């Protein structure tokens, strides 16, 4: 027969669940500045996600959607001419100014901006206020 063990109480302090910091930008009001960065580095996992999204094998997706960086060590998203900035990510809809692969977008895009503020958005809102034009696109 097993001996009953006496349970001892342990003090546990429950911390309140941390609140997410309030984001101070709106991608809906931006012309997609981050999508025009010349070097948008993506991972092999990102390529696999895009391959699945388009029903392609990994090698075909890598060839079609990426190019090597200058040093040949990383893969970058391909670009095409943009109507506002010099060029933009090939997946960027230039008419709607939105990502066409949003659900399968690369992790770097998913994480951007990595803070509660977007510097370009702050600049854009300031310039729109100064110009008195809600649709003004400030080019840096």
mmCIF file of C-alpha atoms in Angstrom:
data_model
loop_
_atom_site.group_PDB
_atom_site.id
_atom_site.type_symbol
_atom_site.label_atom_id
_atom_site.label_comp_id
_atom_site.label_asym_id
_atom_site.label_seq_id
_atom_site.Cartn_x
_atom_site.Cartn_y
_atom_site.Cartn_z
ATOM 1 C CA UNK A 1 0.000 0.000 0.000
ATOM 2 C CA UNK A 2 1.274 3.442 -0.935
ATOM 3 C CA UNK A 3 1.835 6.006 1.691
ATOM 4 C CA UNK A 4 -0.093 9.251 1.240
ATOM 5 C CA UNK A 5 2.196 12.181 0.764
ATOM 6 C CA UNK A 6 1.276 15.483 2.237
ATOM 7 C CA UNK A 7 1.030 18.211 -0.377
ATOM 8 C CA UNK A 8 2.862 21.327 0.506
ATOM 9 C CA UNK A 9 1.758 24.684 -0.785
ATOM 10 C CA UNK A 10 4.032 26.668 -3.048
ATOM 11 C CA UNK A 11 3.687 30.391 -3.362
ATOM 12 C CA UNK A 12 3.059 31.354 -6.960
ATOM 13 C CA UNK A 13 2.941 34.910 -8.086
ATOM 14 C CA UNK A 14 0.842 35.476 -11.191
ATOM 15 C CA UNK A 15 1.971 38.409 -13.250
ATOM 16 C CA UNK A 16 -0.557 40.324 -15.292
ATOM 17 C CA UNK A 17 -0.473 39.476 -18.977
ATOM 18 C CA UNK A 18 1.683 42.035 -20.727
ATOM 19 C CA UNK A 19 -0.132 44.274 -23.129
ATOM 20 C CA UNK A 20 1.113 44.586 -26.657
ATOM 21 C CA UNK A 21 2.540 48.049 -27.314
ATOM 22 C CA UNK A 22 0.160 50.199 -29.319
ATOM 23 C CA UNK A 23 1.218 50.466 -32.941
ATOM 24 C CA UNK A 24 1.629 54.060 -34.115
ATOM 25 C CA UNK A 25 1.342 53.622 -37.880
ATOM 26 C CA UNK A 26 -1.178 52.471 -40.474
ATOM 27 C CA UNK A 27 -0.065 50.516 -43.516
ATOM 28 C CA UNK A 28 -3.435 51.390 -45.102
ATOM 29 C CA UNK A 29 -2.264 54.998 -45.492
ATOM 30 C CA UNK A 30 1.193 54.150 -46.858
ATOM 31 C CA UNK A 31 2.140 53.795 -50.558
ATOM 32 C CA UNK A 32 4.198 50.681 -49.726
ATOM 33 C CA UNK A 33 7.545 52.246 -49.002
ATOM 34 C CA UNK A 34 8.969 49.130 -47.318
ATOM 35 C CA UNK A 35 8.095 47.111 -50.440
ATOM 36 C CA UNK A 36 10.493 49.313 -52.413
ATOM 37 C CA UNK A 37 13.603 48.534 -50.370
ATOM 38 C CA UNK A 38 16.188 47.400 -52.904
ATOM 39 C CA UNK A 39 17.344 44.395 -50.864
ATOM 40 C CA UNK A 40 14.478 42.370 -49.409
ATOM 41 C CA UNK A 41 16.256 39.278 -48.133
ATOM 42 C CA UNK A 42 14.264 36.084 -47.820
ATOM 43 C CA UNK A 43 14.955 32.688 -46.325
ATOM 44 C CA UNK A 44 14.650 29.191 -47.729
ATOM 45 C CA UNK A 45 11.534 28.830 -45.593
ATOM 46 C CA UNK A 46 10.041 31.918 -47.238
ATOM 47 C CA UNK A 47 10.762 30.457 -50.666
ATOM 48 C CA UNK A 48 9.074 27.195 -49.629
ATOM 49 C CA UNK A 49 6.001 29.166 -48.480
ATOM 50 C CA UNK A 50 5.843 31.044 -51.792
ATOM 51 C CA UNK A 51 6.342 27.788 -53.706
ATOM 52 C CA UNK A 52 3.396 26.222 -51.891
ATOM 53 C CA UNK A 53 1.285 29.357 -52.436
ATOM 54 C CA UNK A 54 1.874 29.215 -56.203
ATOM 55 C CA UNK A 55 1.903 25.407 -56.511
ATOM 56 C CA UNK A 56 5.535 25.281 -57.614
ATOM 57 C CA UNK A 57 8.493 23.219 -56.539
ATOM 58 C CA UNK A 58 11.105 24.945 -54.400
ATOM 59 C CA UNK A 59 13.758 25.251 -57.127
ATOM 60 C CA UNK A 60 11.316 26.811 -59.596
ATOM 61 C CA UNK A 61 10.046 29.308 -56.995
ATOM 62 C CA UNK A 62 13.605 30.275 -56.058
ATOM 63 C CA UNK A 63 14.515 30.833 -59.708
ATOM 64 C CA UNK A 64 11.342 32.751 -60.507
ATOM 65 C CA UNK A 65 10.974 34.978 -57.428
ATOM 66 C CA UNK A 66 14.516 35.568 -56.144
ATOM 67 C CA UNK A 67 17.987 36.619 -57.195
ATOM 68 C CA UNK A 68 21.323 36.317 -55.390
ATOM 69 C CA UNK A 69 22.656 39.273 -53.423
ATOM 70 C CA UNK A 70 25.895 40.970 -54.553
ATOM 71 C CA UNK A 71 28.012 38.554 -52.510
ATOM 72 C CA UNK A 72 26.036 35.466 -53.563
ATOM 73 C CA UNK A 73 25.313 34.532 -49.961
ATOM 74 C CA UNK A 74 21.625 35.439 -49.629
ATOM 75 C CA UNK A 75 18.505 35.438 -51.765
ATOM 76 C CA UNK A 76 16.618 38.669 -52.486
ATOM 77 C CA UNK A 77 13.121 39.168 -53.831
ATOM 78 C CA UNK A 78 13.029 40.239 -57.449
ATOM 79 C CA UNK A 79 11.792 43.737 -58.258
ATOM 80 C CA UNK A 80 10.074 45.454 -61.148
ATOM 81 C CA UNK A 81 9.659 49.087 -62.157
ATOM 82 C CA UNK A 82 7.332 51.028 -59.822
ATOM 83 C CA UNK A 83 5.014 53.898 -60.729
ATOM 84 C CA UNK A 84 5.983 55.980 -57.653
ATOM 85 C CA UNK A 85 9.386 54.778 -56.465
ATOM 86 C CA UNK A 86 12.170 53.426 -58.721
ATOM 87 C CA UNK A 87 11.240 49.784 -58.206
ATOM 88 C CA UNK A 88 9.160 47.581 -55.927
ATOM 89 C CA UNK A 89 8.883 43.942 -54.925
ATOM 90 C CA UNK A 90 7.505 41.848 -57.757
ATOM 91 C CA UNK A 91 4.540 40.859 -55.567
ATOM 92 C CA UNK A 92 3.475 44.460 -54.945
ATOM 93 C CA UNK A 93 0.246 45.600 -56.659
ATOM 94 C CA UNK A 94 1.169 49.075 -57.879
ATOM 95 C CA UNK A 95 -2.397 50.170 -58.485
ATOM 96 C CA UNK A 96 -3.804 49.185 -55.072
ATOM 97 C CA UNK A 97 -0.399 49.682 -53.353
ATOM 98 C CA UNK A 98 -0.794 46.361 -51.515
ATOM 99 C CA UNK A 99 0.930 42.987 -51.306
ATOM 100 C CA UNK A 100 -0.508 40.334 -53.624
ATOM 101 C CA UNK A 101 0.905 37.431 -51.562
ATOM 102 C CA UNK A 102 0.051 38.813 -48.128
ATOM 103 C CA UNK A 103 -0.830 35.421 -46.618
ATOM 104 C CA UNK A 104 2.401 33.884 -47.950
ATOM 105 C CA UNK A 105 4.615 36.960 -47.589
ATOM 106 C CA UNK A 106 8.206 36.525 -46.439
ATOM 107 C CA UNK A 107 8.968 36.632 -42.715
ATOM 108 C CA UNK A 108 10.892 39.925 -43.016
ATOM 109 C CA UNK A 109 7.718 41.537 -44.385
ATOM 110 C CA UNK A 110 5.621 39.930 -41.680
ATOM 111 C CA UNK A 111 7.854 41.394 -38.968
ATOM 112 C CA UNK A 112 8.123 44.894 -40.461
ATOM 113 C CA UNK A 113 8.345 47.332 -38.857
ATOM 114 C CA UNK A 114 9.918 45.650 -35.875
ATOM 115 C CA UNK A 115 8.836 48.408 -33.512
ATOM 116 C CA UNK A 116 5.682 50.318 -32.665
ATOM 117 C CA UNK A 117 6.676 53.070 -35.103
ATOM 118 C CA UNK A 118 7.436 53.219 -38.799
ATOM 119 C CA UNK A 119 9.812 56.066 -39.641
ATOM 120 C CA UNK A 120 8.509 56.483 -43.167
ATOM 121 C CA UNK A 121 4.897 56.579 -41.930
ATOM 122 C CA UNK A 122 5.770 59.344 -39.444
ATOM 123 C CA UNK A 123 7.536 61.271 -42.225
ATOM 124 C CA UNK A 124 4.634 60.700 -44.631
ATOM 125 C CA UNK A 125 2.015 61.925 -42.134
ATOM 126 C CA UNK A 126 4.108 65.022 -41.365
ATOM 127 C CA UNK A 127 4.520 65.844 -45.075
ATOM 128 C CA UNK A 128 0.815 65.292 -45.791
ATOM 129 C CA UNK A 129 -0.079 67.658 -42.964
ATOM 130 C CA UNK A 130 2.398 70.269 -44.223
ATOM 131 C CA UNK A 131 1.127 69.990 -47.796
ATOM 132 C CA UNK A 132 -2.530 69.956 -46.731
ATOM 133 C CA UNK A 133 -3.027 66.913 -48.945
ATOM 134 C CA UNK A 134 -4.124 63.530 -47.543
ATOM 135 C CA UNK A 135 -2.872 61.710 -50.657
ATOM 136 C CA UNK A 136 0.534 63.389 -50.985
ATOM 137 C CA UNK A 137 3.352 60.857 -51.401
ATOM 138 C CA UNK A 138 6.625 62.064 -49.943
ATOM 139 C CA UNK A 139 9.643 60.702 -51.771
ATOM 140 C CA UNK A 140 12.815 60.545 -49.710
#
